Coordinates of C-alpha atoms in Angstrom, one line a residue:
X22 CA 0.5 0.2 -0.3
X23 CA 1.3 3.7 -1.0
X24 CA 1.0 6.1 2.0
X25 CA -1.6 8.9 1.0
X26 CA -0.5 11.9 0.2
X27 CA 3.0 10.4 -1.5
X28 CA 3.1 9.3 -5.1
X29 CA 3.9 6.5 -6.1
X30 CA 7.8 5.4 -6.3
X31 CA 8.8 4.4 -10.2
X32 CA 11.4 3.8 -11.7
X33 CA 12.7 4.2 -14.9
X34 CA 14.0 1.5 -17.5
X35 CA 16.0 4.3 -19.1
X36 CA 17.9 6.2 -16.6
X37 CA 22.0 7.0 -17.0
X38 CA 25.9 5.6 -15.1
X39 CA 25.8 8.5 -12.0
X40 CA 21.9 8.2 -11.1
X41 CA 21.6 3.8 -10.9
X42 CA 25.2 4.4 -8.8
X43 CA 23.3 7.1 -6.1
X44 CA 19.8 5.2 -6.2
X45 CA 18.6 8.3 -7.1
X46 CA 15.5 8.5 -9.3
X47 CA 16.3 9.6 -13.7
X48 CA 14.4 11.7 -15.6
X49 CA 16.5 10.2 -18.6
X50 CA 17.2 13.2 -20.7
X51 CA 18.9 13.2 -24.0
X52 CA 21.4 14.1 -24.2
X53 CA 22.5 14.3 -20.5
X54 CA 20.0 13.3 -17.9
X55 CA 19.4 16.8 -15.9
X56 CA 21.2 16.3 -12.6
X57 CA 24.2 15.4 -14.9
X58 CA 24.0 18.6 -17.0
X59 CA 23.0 20.8 -13.0
X60 CA 26.1 18.9 -12.0
X61 CA 29.1 18.9 -15.5
X62 CA 29.0 15.4 -14.6
X63 CA 29.0 13.4 -18.5
X64 CA 25.4 11.8 -18.0
X65 CA 26.5 7.9 -19.6
X66 CA 23.8 4.9 -20.1
X67 CA 24.2 1.2 -19.6
X68 CA 23.5 -0.8 -23.5
X69 CA 21.1 -2.8 -23.2
X70 CA 22.3 -6.5 -23.1
X71 CA 20.5 -9.5 -23.2
X72 CA 19.7 -11.8 -21.3
X73 CA 18.5 -15.8 -22.1
X74 CA 16.9 -17.6 -20.0
X75 CA 18.2 -21.3 -20.5
X76 CA 21.8 -19.7 -19.2
X77 CA 20.0 -19.2 -15.9
X78 CA 18.7 -22.0 -15.8
X79 CA 22.5 -24.3 -15.9
X80 CA 23.9 -22.1 -13.8
X81 CA 20.7 -22.5 -11.4
X82 CA 19.5 -19.1 -10.4
X83 CA 16.2 -18.1 -11.0
X84 CA 15.6 -16.0 -14.6
X85 CA 14.4 -11.7 -13.9
X86 CA 11.5 -12.6 -11.0
X87 CA 10.6 -15.3 -11.9
X88 CA 10.0 -17.0 -8.7
X89 CA 9.6 -13.6 -6.5
X90 CA 6.2 -12.2 -7.5
X91 CA 3.5 -14.4 -8.2
X92 CA 0.3 -15.5 -6.2
X93 CA -0.2 -17.9 -2.9
X94 CA -2.2 -19.7 -5.1
X95 CA -0.3 -20.3 -7.7
X96 CA 2.6 -23.2 -7.0
X97 CA 5.6 -23.0 -7.4
X98 CA 7.5 -23.3 -10.7
X99 CA 9.8 -25.9 -10.5
X100 CA 13.5 -25.4 -11.6
X101 CA 15.0 -28.9 -11.7
X102 CA 18.3 -28.5 -15.2
X103 CA 17.2 -31.7 -17.9
X104 CA 20.0 -34.3 -16.8
X105 CA 23.1 -34.2 -20.1
X106 CA 22.5 -38.1 -20.2
X107 CA 17.9 -36.5 -21.4
X108 CA 18.9 -33.8 -23.5
X109 CA 18.9 -34.3 -27.5
X110 CA 20.8 -31.5 -29.6
X111 CA 19.5 -31.7 -33.2
X112 CA 21.4 -31.2 -36.1
X113 CA 20.0 -27.5 -38.3
X114 CA 20.5 -27.7 -41.8
X115 CA 23.1 -24.5 -43.1
X116 CA 20.9 -22.3 -45.2
X117 CA 22.5 -20.3 -48.1
X118 CA 21.8 -18.2 -49.8
X119 CA 21.2 -19.6 -52.2
X120 CA 19.5 -23.0 -51.3
X121 CA 15.9 -23.5 -52.0
X122 CA 12.3 -25.2 -50.9
X123 CA 12.3 -27.9 -53.8
X124 CA 9.0 -29.8 -52.6
X125 CA 5.9 -28.5 -50.9
X126 CA 2.3 -29.5 -50.3
X127 CA 1.0 -30.5 -53.4
X128 CA 4.3 -32.9 -53.1
X129 CA 2.9 -34.4 -50.0
X130 CA -0.1 -35.1 -51.1
X131 CA 0.7 -36.3 -54.9
X132 CA 3.0 -39.3 -53.1
X133 CA 0.3 -39.8 -50.2
X134 CA -2.4 -40.4 -53.7
X135 CA -3.6 -43.7 -54.2
X136 CA -5.1 -42.9 -57.0
X137 CA -2.6 -41.8 -59.1
X138 CA -1.8 -43.3 -62.1
X139 CA 1.9 -43.7 -64.0
X140 CA 0.6 -41.4 -66.8
X141 CA 0.2 -38.8 -64.6
X142 CA 3.7 -38.5 -62.9
X143 CA 6.4 -35.6 -63.3
X144 CA 9.8 -35.4 -62.2
X145 CA 10.4 -32.4 -59.6
X146 CA 13.6 -31.1 -60.8
X147 CA 16.0 -31.2 -58.2
X148 CA 18.3 -28.6 -59.6
X149 CA 16.0 -26.2 -60.8
X150 CA 15.8 -23.1 -59.6
X151 CA 12.3 -22.2 -58.4
X152 CA 10.9 -23.4 -55.6
X153 CA 7.4 -23.3 -57.2
X154 CA 7.6 -25.6 -60.3
X155 CA 4.6 -28.1 -60.0
X156 CA 2.2 -25.0 -58.5
X157 CA 3.0 -23.2 -61.4
X158 CA 3.2 -25.9 -63.9
X159 CA -0.1 -28.0 -64.0
X160 CA 0.8 -32.2 -64.6
X161 CA -0.8 -32.7 -67.4
X162 CA 0.4 -30.1 -69.3
X163 CA 4.4 -31.3 -67.7
X164 CA 3.1 -34.9 -69.1
X165 CA 3.2 -34.1 -72.6
X166 CA 6.7 -33.0 -72.6
X167 CA 9.9 -35.1 -72.5
X168 CA 11.8 -34.5 -70.4
X169 CA 11.2 -31.7 -67.2
X170 CA 13.5 -28.2 -68.4
X171 CA 14.4 -26.0 -65.4
X172 CA 11.7 -24.0 -65.1
X173 CA 13.4 -20.3 -65.7
X174 CA 17.1 -22.1 -67.9
X175 CA 17.9 -18.2 -68.6
X176 CA 19.7 -15.8 -66.4
X177 CA 18.1 -12.5 -67.8
X178 CA 14.6 -14.6 -67.8
X179 CA 15.5 -14.9 -63.5
X180 CA 15.3 -10.9 -62.9
X181 CA 11.8 -11.6 -64.3
X182 CA 10.3 -14.3 -62.9
X183 CA 7.2 -12.7 -61.2
X184 CA 6.6 -11.7 -64.7
X185 CA 6.4 -15.6 -65.9
X186 CA 4.6 -15.9 -62.5
X187 CA 1.8 -13.8 -63.9
X188 CA 1.6 -14.5 -66.6
X189 CA 1.1 -18.1 -66.3
X190 CA -1.5 -17.1 -63.5
X191 CA -3.3 -13.6 -64.8
X192 CA -2.9 -13.5 -68.5
X193 CA -2.9 -17.2 -69.5
X194 CA -7.3 -18.3 -68.4
X195 CA -8.0 -14.9 -69.8
X196 CA -7.5 -16.1 -73.1
X197 CA -9.5 -18.5 -73.5
X198 CA -12.7 -18.5 -73.9
X199 CA -13.5 -21.5 -72.0
X200 CA -12.9 -22.4 -68.3
X201 CA -12.9 -26.5 -68.8
X202 CA -9.3 -25.8 -71.0
X203 CA -6.4 -24.8 -70.8
X204 CA -4.9 -21.9 -73.1
X205 CA -3.3 -22.3 -76.2
X206 CA -0.9 -20.3 -74.5
X207 CA 0.0 -22.3 -71.6
X208 CA -0.2 -25.7 -73.4
X209 CA 2.1 -25.2 -76.4
X210 CA 3.1 -21.6 -76.0
X211 CA 5.0 -21.6 -72.9
X212 CA 6.4 -26.0 -72.9
X213 CA 8.2 -24.3 -76.4
X214 CA 9.4 -20.9 -74.3
X215 CA 10.8 -23.3 -71.3
X216 CA 12.2 -26.1 -73.8
X217 CA 14.7 -23.5 -75.8
X218 CA 13.7 -20.5 -75.9
X219 CA 15.2 -17.2 -74.1
X220 CA 14.1 -14.8 -76.3
X221 CA 10.4 -16.4 -76.2
X222 CA 10.5 -16.2 -72.2
X223 CA 11.6 -12.6 -72.0
X224 CA 8.7 -11.9 -74.8
X225 CA 6.1 -13.8 -72.5
X226 CA 7.3 -11.1 -69.3
X227 CA 6.6 -8.5 -71.8
X228 CA 3.5 -10.2 -72.1
X229 CA 2.6 -10.1 -68.6
X230 CA 4.3 -6.6 -67.5
X231 CA 2.4 -4.3 -69.9
X232 CA -0.9 -6.4 -69.0
X233 CA -0.4 -5.5 -65.0
X234 CA 0.6 -1.9 -66.3
X235 CA -2.7 -1.3 -67.4
X236 CA -4.3 -1.9 -63.6
X237 CA -0.8 -0.7 -61.7
X238 CA 1.3 1.9 -63.8
X239 CA 4.5 1.0 -61.3
X240 CA 5.0 -2.1 -64.3
X241 CA 5.1 0.1 -67.3
X242 CA 9.0 0.7 -67.1
X243 CA 10.2 -2.7 -66.4
X244 CA 7.5 -3.9 -69.9
X245 CA 9.0 -1.4 -72.6
X246 CA 12.8 -2.3 -71.5
X247 CA 11.4 -5.1 -72.0
X248 CA 10.0 -5.2 -75.0
X249 CA 12.7 -3.4 -76.8
X250 CA 14.6 -6.7 -75.5
X251 CA 12.5 -8.6 -77.0
X252 CA 11.8 -6.1 -81.1
X253 CA 16.3 -5.6 -81.0
X254 CA 16.7 -9.4 -81.0
X255 CA 14.2 -10.0 -83.2
X256 CA 16.2 -7.2 -85.8
X257 CA 18.7 -9.1 -85.6
X258 CA 17.7 -12.6 -86.4
X259 CA 15.6 -11.3 -89.3
X260 CA 18.8 -8.6 -90.3
X261 CA 21.9 -11.4 -89.8
X262 CA 19.3 -15.3 -90.3
X263 CA 18.9 -16.1 -93.7
X264 CA 14.8 -15.5 -95.0
X265 CA 14.5 -19.9 -94.9
X266 CA 16.2 -20.5 -91.2
X267 CA 14.1 -17.4 -90.7
X268 CA 11.3 -18.6 -91.4
X269 CA 11.0 -22.1 -91.0
X270 CA 11.5 -20.7 -87.2
X271 CA 8.5 -21.0 -84.8
X272 CA 10.8 -18.4 -82.0
X273 CA 10.0 -15.7 -85.3
X274 CA 6.8 -16.7 -85.1
X275 CA 6.5 -16.4 -81.2
X276 CA 8.6 -13.2 -80.6
X277 CA 6.0 -11.3 -83.3
X278 CA 2.7 -12.6 -82.3
X279 CA 3.7 -11.7 -78.2
X280 CA 4.9 -8.5 -79.9
X281 CA 1.3 -8.3 -81.4
X282 CA -0.4 -8.6 -78.4
X283 CA 1.5 -6.1 -76.4
X284 CA 0.6 -3.3 -79.0
X285 CA -3.2 -4.7 -79.1
X286 CA -2.8 -4.1 -74.8
X287 CA -1.1 -1.2 -75.4
X288 CA -3.0 0.7 -77.1
X289 CA -3.5 -1.1 -79.7
X290 CA -2.4 0.5 -82.7
X291 CA -1.4 0.4 -86.5
X292 CA 1.3 -0.8 -84.6
X293 CA -0.1 -5.0 -84.4
X294 CA -0.9 -4.2 -87.7
X295 CA 3.1 -4.2 -88.8
X296 CA 3.3 -7.5 -87.1
X297 CA 0.6 -7.9 -88.3
X298 CA 2.3 -8.1 -91.6
X299 CA 5.9 -10.0 -90.9
X300 CA 3.9 -12.6 -89.8
X301 CA 1.8 -12.8 -93.1
X302 CA 5.4 -12.5 -95.2
X303 CA 6.7 -15.1 -93.0
X304 CA 3.9 -17.8 -93.0
X305 CA 4.0 -17.9 -97.1
X306 CA 7.9 -18.1 -97.0
X307 CA 7.6 -21.1 -94.9
X308 CA 5.2 -22.0 -97.0
X309 CA 6.3 -21.3 -99.8
X310 CA 9.5 -23.7 -98.4
X311 CA 8.5 -26.4 -97.7
X312 CA 6.8 -28.5 -99.7
X313 CA 5.8 -31.3 -96.2
X314 CA 2.5 -28.7 -95.4
X315 CA 2.4 -30.4 -92.0
X316 CA 3.8 -27.8 -89.4
X317 CA 4.8 -28.4 -85.2
X318 CA 2.5 -27.3 -82.8
X319 CA 3.5 -24.0 -81.7
X320 CA 3.7 -23.1 -85.8
X321 CA 0.5 -24.8 -86.2
X322 CA -1.2 -21.7 -83.8
X323 CA 0.2 -18.9 -84.7
X324 CA -0.7 -18.7 -88.1
X325 CA -4.1 -19.7 -86.5
X326 CA -3.9 -16.6 -84.6
X327 CA -2.7 -15.1 -86.8
X328 CA -5.1 -15.8 -89.4
X329 CA -7.8 -15.2 -87.0
X330 CA -6.6 -12.1 -86.0
X331 CA -6.9 -11.3 -89.6
X332 CA -10.5 -11.8 -90.3
X333 CA -12.0 -10.2 -87.5
X334 CA -10.5 -7.0 -87.2
X335 CA -12.0 -7.0 -91.2
X336 CA -15.2 -6.4 -90.1
X337 CA -14.9 -3.6 -88.2
X338 CA -12.3 -1.5 -90.9
X339 CA -13.3 -3.6 -94.5
X340 CA -10.5 -3.4 -95.1
X341 CA -8.5 -6.5 -97.7
X342 CA -7.8 -9.4 -96.2
X343 CA -4.0 -10.8 -95.6
X344 CA -4.2 -14.8 -95.2
X345 CA -6.6 -15.6 -97.3
X346 CA -9.5 -18.6 -96.9
X347 CA -6.9 -21.3 -96.6
X348 CA -7.0 -21.3 -93.1
X349 CA -10.1 -22.2 -92.1
X350 CA -11.5 -26.0 -92.9
X351 CA -15.5 -25.2 -94.2
X352 CA -16.6 -28.4 -93.0
X353 CA -15.1 -28.3 -89.3
X354 CA -18.2 -28.7 -86.8
X355 CA -15.7 -28.6 -83.0
X356 CA -15.6 -25.4 -81.3
X357 CA -12.5 -24.5 -80.9
X358 CA -12.1 -23.4 -77.4
X359 CA -9.5 -20.9 -78.4
X360 CA -11.9 -18.7 -80.8
X361 CA -15.2 -19.2 -79.0
X362 CA -16.1 -20.7 -82.4
X363 CA -16.0 -23.5 -85.0
X364 CA -13.5 -22.5 -88.1
X365 CA -16.5 -23.6 -90.5
X366 CA -17.8 -19.9 -88.3
X367 CA -15.2 -17.8 -89.4
X368 CA -14.9 -19.3 -92.4
X369 CA -18.5 -17.7 -93.4
X370 CA -17.4 -14.7 -91.8
X371 CA -14.8 -14.5 -94.5
X372 CA -16.8 -15.2 -97.2
X373 CA -19.3 -12.1 -95.8
X374 CA -16.3 -10.2 -95.5
X375 CA -15.1 -11.3 -99.0
X376 CA -18.7 -11.1 -101.1
X377 CA -19.0 -7.4 -99.9
X378 CA -16.3 -5.4 -100.5
X379 CA -17.2 -6.9 -104.5
X380 CA -21.2 -5.6 -103.6
X381 CA -23.2 -4.1 -106.8
X382 CA -23.6 -0.5 -107.3
X383 CA -25.8 1.7 -108.8
X384 CA -24.9 1.0 -112.4
X385 CA -23.6 -3.0 -112.0
X386 CA -25.4 -4.3 -114.6
X387 CA -28.6 -7.1 -113.9
X388 CA -26.2 -11.1 -113.8
X389 CA -24.4 -9.0 -111.0
X390 CA -26.8 -8.5 -108.9
X391 CA -28.8 -12.1 -109.2
X392 CA -25.0 -13.6 -108.9
X393 CA -24.0 -11.6 -105.4
X394 CA -27.7 -11.5 -104.8
X395 CA -27.3 -15.9 -104.6
X396 CA -24.9 -16.3 -102.8
X397 CA -25.2 -14.3 -100.4
X398 CA -28.1 -16.3 -99.6
X399 CA -26.3 -18.9 -99.6
X400 CA -24.6 -17.7 -97.0
X401 CA -27.1 -16.6 -95.0
X402 CA -29.3 -19.7 -95.2
X403 CA -25.7 -21.8 -93.8
X404 CA -25.3 -19.8 -91.8
X405 CA -28.7 -20.2 -90.2
X406 CA -28.7 -24.4 -90.1
X407 CA -25.1 -23.9 -88.5
X408 CA -25.0 -26.3 -85.9
X409 CA -21.5 -25.4 -83.2
X410 CA -21.0 -29.3 -81.7
X411 CA -18.6 -29.0 -78.2
X412 CA -15.9 -31.8 -77.5
X413 CA -17.4 -30.9 -73.6
X414 CA -20.7 -30.1 -74.4
X415 CA -21.4 -29.0 -69.9
X416 CA -18.8 -26.3 -71.1
X417 CA -21.4 -23.0 -70.6
X418 CA -18.5 -20.3 -70.5
X419 CA -17.6 -21.6 -74.6
X420 CA -21.3 -22.8 -75.5
X421 CA -22.1 -19.1 -74.6
X422 CA -19.5 -17.6 -76.4
X423 CA -20.5 -19.3 -79.7
X424 CA -24.3 -18.9 -79.4
X425 CA -23.5 -15.1 -79.2
X426 CA -20.7 -15.0 -82.7
X427 CA -23.3 -16.8 -83.9
X428 CA -26.5 -14.7 -83.9
X429 CA -23.1 -12.0 -84.6
X430 CA -22.2 -13.3 -87.2
X431 CA -26.5 -12.4 -88.5
X432 CA -26.3 -8.9 -87.3
X433 CA -22.7 -8.3 -89.7
X434 CA -24.5 -10.3 -92.7
X435 CA -27.5 -8.3 -92.7
X436 CA -25.8 -5.5 -92.4
X437 CA -22.6 -5.7 -95.0
X438 CA -25.0 -7.8 -97.3
X439 CA -28.7 -6.5 -97.3
X440 CA -27.8 -3.0 -96.5
X441 CA -29.6 -3.8 -92.7
X442 CA -29.6 -0.4 -90.3
X443 CA -30.0 -0.7 -86.5
X444 CA -34.1 0.0 -87.1
X445 CA -34.1 -2.4 -89.9
X446 CA -36.4 -5.1 -87.8
X447 CA -33.6 -8.0 -88.3
X448 CA -31.4 -6.3 -86.2
X449 CA -33.2 -5.3 -84.2
X450 CA -34.6 -9.1 -83.0
X451 CA -30.8 -9.8 -83.1
X452 CA -29.6 -7.3 -81.5
X453 CA -32.2 -7.4 -78.9
X454 CA -30.8 -11.6 -78.9
X455 CA -27.3 -10.2 -77.9
X456 CA -28.6 -8.3 -74.9
X457 CA -31.1 -10.8 -73.1
X458 CA -27.9 -13.8 -73.7
X459 CA -25.3 -10.9 -72.1
X460 CA -27.4 -9.8 -69.3
X461 CA -28.1 -14.0 -68.8
X462 CA -23.7 -13.9 -68.7
X463 CA -23.6 -11.4 -66.0
X464 CA -26.2 -12.1 -63.9
X465 CA -24.0 -15.0 -63.8
X466 CA -20.7 -14.0 -64.4
X467 CA -19.8 -16.4 -67.2
X468 CA -19.1 -13.2 -69.6
X469 CA -15.5 -14.1 -71.1
X470 CA -14.1 -13.3 -74.3
X471 CA -17.3 -11.9 -75.8
X472 CA -15.4 -9.0 -77.9
X473 CA -16.4 -9.2 -81.2
X474 CA -20.2 -9.6 -80.6
X475 CA -20.3 -6.6 -77.8
X476 CA -18.6 -5.3 -80.3
X477 CA -21.4 -5.7 -83.1
X478 CA -24.1 -5.7 -80.9
X479 CA -23.2 -2.3 -80.2
X480 CA -22.9 -0.2 -83.1
X481 CA -26.2 -2.4 -84.0
X482 CA -27.9 -0.8 -81.6
X483 CA -31.4 1.7 -82.6
X484 CA -30.8 4.9 -79.7
X485 CA -34.6 4.9 -80.3
X486 CA -34.8 0.5 -78.4
X487 CA -37.1 2.0 -75.1
X488 CA -36.5 -1.8 -74.7
X489 CA -35.0 -1.7 -70.4
X490 CA -33.0 -5.2 -68.8
X491 CA -32.1 -5.8 -65.3
X492 CA -29.1 -4.9 -63.6
X493 CA -27.5 -8.3 -63.3
X494 CA -26.0 -6.6 -59.3
X495 CA -28.9 -4.4 -58.0
X496 CA -32.0 -5.6 -60.3
X497 CA -33.1 -2.6 -61.3
X498 CA -33.7 -2.0 -64.8
X499 CA -31.0 -0.6 -67.8
X500 CA -30.6 0.5 -71.0
X501 CA -29.1 -1.8 -73.7
X502 CA -26.1 1.4 -73.5
X503 CA -26.0 1.0 -70.3
X504 CA -26.1 -3.0 -70.1
X505 CA -23.2 -2.9 -72.5
X506 CA -21.3 -0.7 -71.6
X507 CA -21.9 -3.4 -68.5
X508 CA -20.5 -6.0 -70.2
X509 CA -17.6 -4.4 -71.2
X510 CA -16.2 -2.8 -67.5
X511 CA -16.6 -6.4 -67.0
X512 CA -14.4 -7.9 -69.9
X513 CA -12.0 -5.5 -69.5
X514 CA -11.4 -7.9 -66.2
X515 CA -11.3 -11.2 -68.0
X516 CA -9.8 -10.8 -71.8
X517 CA -6.5 -10.3 -72.9
X518 CA -7.9 -6.8 -75.0
X519 CA -7.5 -3.4 -75.5
X520 CA -11.6 -3.2 -74.6
X521 CA -10.7 1.0 -74.0
X522 CA -11.0 1.6 -77.4
X523 CA -13.4 -0.3 -78.2
X524 CA -16.0 1.0 -76.0
X525 CA -14.1 4.6 -77.6
X526 CA -15.4 3.4 -81.0
X527 CA -18.4 2.5 -79.4
X528 CA -19.6 5.7 -77.9
X529 CA -18.6 7.5 -80.9
X530 CA -20.4 5.3 -82.6
X531 CA -23.6 6.7 -80.7
X532 CA -23.0 10.1 -80.7
X533 CA -23.2 9.2 -84.1
X534 CA -26.3 8.7 -84.5
X535 CA -27.8 10.1 -81.8
X536 CA -27.1 13.8 -84.3
X537 CA -28.3 11.9 -86.6
X538 CA -31.8 10.9 -84.6
X539 CA -32.0 14.6 -83.7
X540 CA -31.6 15.8 -87.3
X541 CA -33.5 13.8 -88.6
X542 CA -31.1 13.1 -91.1
X543 CA -30.0 9.5 -92.6
X544 CA -26.7 9.9 -94.7
X545 CA -26.8 6.3 -95.8
X546 CA -29.1 6.8 -98.2
X547 CA -28.2 9.0 -100.0
X548 CA -24.9 7.4 -100.4
X549 CA -23.4 4.1 -101.5
X550 CA -22.7 4.3 -98.6
X551 CA -24.2 1.2 -96.7
X552 CA -24.4 1.0 -93.0
X553 CA -21.8 -0.4 -91.9
X554 CA -19.6 1.6 -93.6
X555 CA -21.0 4.6 -93.4
X556 CA -21.0 4.7 -88.5
X557 CA -18.6 1.9 -88.3
X558 CA -15.5 1.7 -91.1
X559 CA -13.6 4.7 -90.0
X560 CA -13.6 5.3 -86.8
X561 CA -12.1 1.3 -86.7
X562 CA -8.9 1.0 -88.4
X563 CA -6.4 -1.3 -86.8
X564 CA -8.7 -2.5 -84.3
X565 CA -8.3 -6.1 -82.7
X566 CA -11.7 -7.4 -81.4
X567 CA -10.1 -11.3 -80.8

């Protein structure tokens, strides 16, 4: 108990040496306490000393206040030490800066999994630098490789290893319309780069940094630096290697493909069209030099990538084709998970584009108009009877994208070949079907890689259409334009494309249509251009819609 009228005594932990010796309370001021300053003494403080409980117990001493401040009801602590015979020391392995963890929980789980089969087994490379190899690449993908190379076999690729993980975890899943099928960037391009392409790994990292910089600008500098490394290597090879070596090397097409995607994600300007034309020349040279048309999976996917980009982009800008129809099997009705539709649908779309460019004008002869009408009717009938087949009928996301693209292709056919416009009844009906599908997909959060059908429905949406759609989150009624903007905002987080530029063009088309609605003018009827050519084509140069 503290007597009344007296302040309680307190102890300080930072008292100086002079005050401690004199048993006087030190105020602890820096650099000199008040007492030392008044007496002219040198104020010094003892350094903090770490005390270890085991050292005190080994000498038979109490540690700190141990055994002093105890409640009466508590049991007295047993300070007896273990005898040396009962003590067991465990040896710790040394840890060096280059040490790494070769296995993790998933490895142990695999070791004790009774259902594992030899076909699913894969071996961990003990010399691998990466500690999470089994986490980054799935076992079903490693089983396709004949050997297990290090994840980052090149020093330049090790410097930005985090970009490689971002590419695998964030970019690859956004490059396919299916949630059940691995992206070709994961199953084809990634193993190729890991097995012997240093420039390919850096190109993947450059794309990952560019995509990441869209949400985090801190990675923009890394993206630019890696891009120019890849571009420098590509230029050096093109200038030094012979043409037959360039055309036959799959790495060249991989680098051009990554640079194209980089420019599409970055600004979607004419830069990616330059790469597209370069890829066309390389592929054409390769096909001319090689008598055997069979190609490796990397080259086959690269050719598919560029040809598909060419077709989808030409629907907006109406330019001449670069790759031709030979890349599309007009009898293949199996949905490609990466394209989100069948090769036959792409072939029909390609035919619509070519027929639209040869559309007869007012001064054309009668037989030209008859021939055009017959070809348009055949395409329309073929598109209406097209049945797109899925390898997995339970893949709802892929089925939804395939249906949307077939509806969008029908809208484009009527606009390009029959001069239809938003007020045309069939266009209004098809656009409403697309918006209904979008509303349902947004409600289920399944809008994946549907850039092209959203674009087609948006630019052909009637501004006077008062149809309302339920908000997928709040349930409040939304007009068609608001629903499209909501879908684009959702798509920005689920696709590797320039959604920002797509939205910019859509808004400009809407402004143009609103102006025509206010003034009551219909400019396309007084000219030789149809509605699509008047409102969409002038704004859509170098637009990627994949």
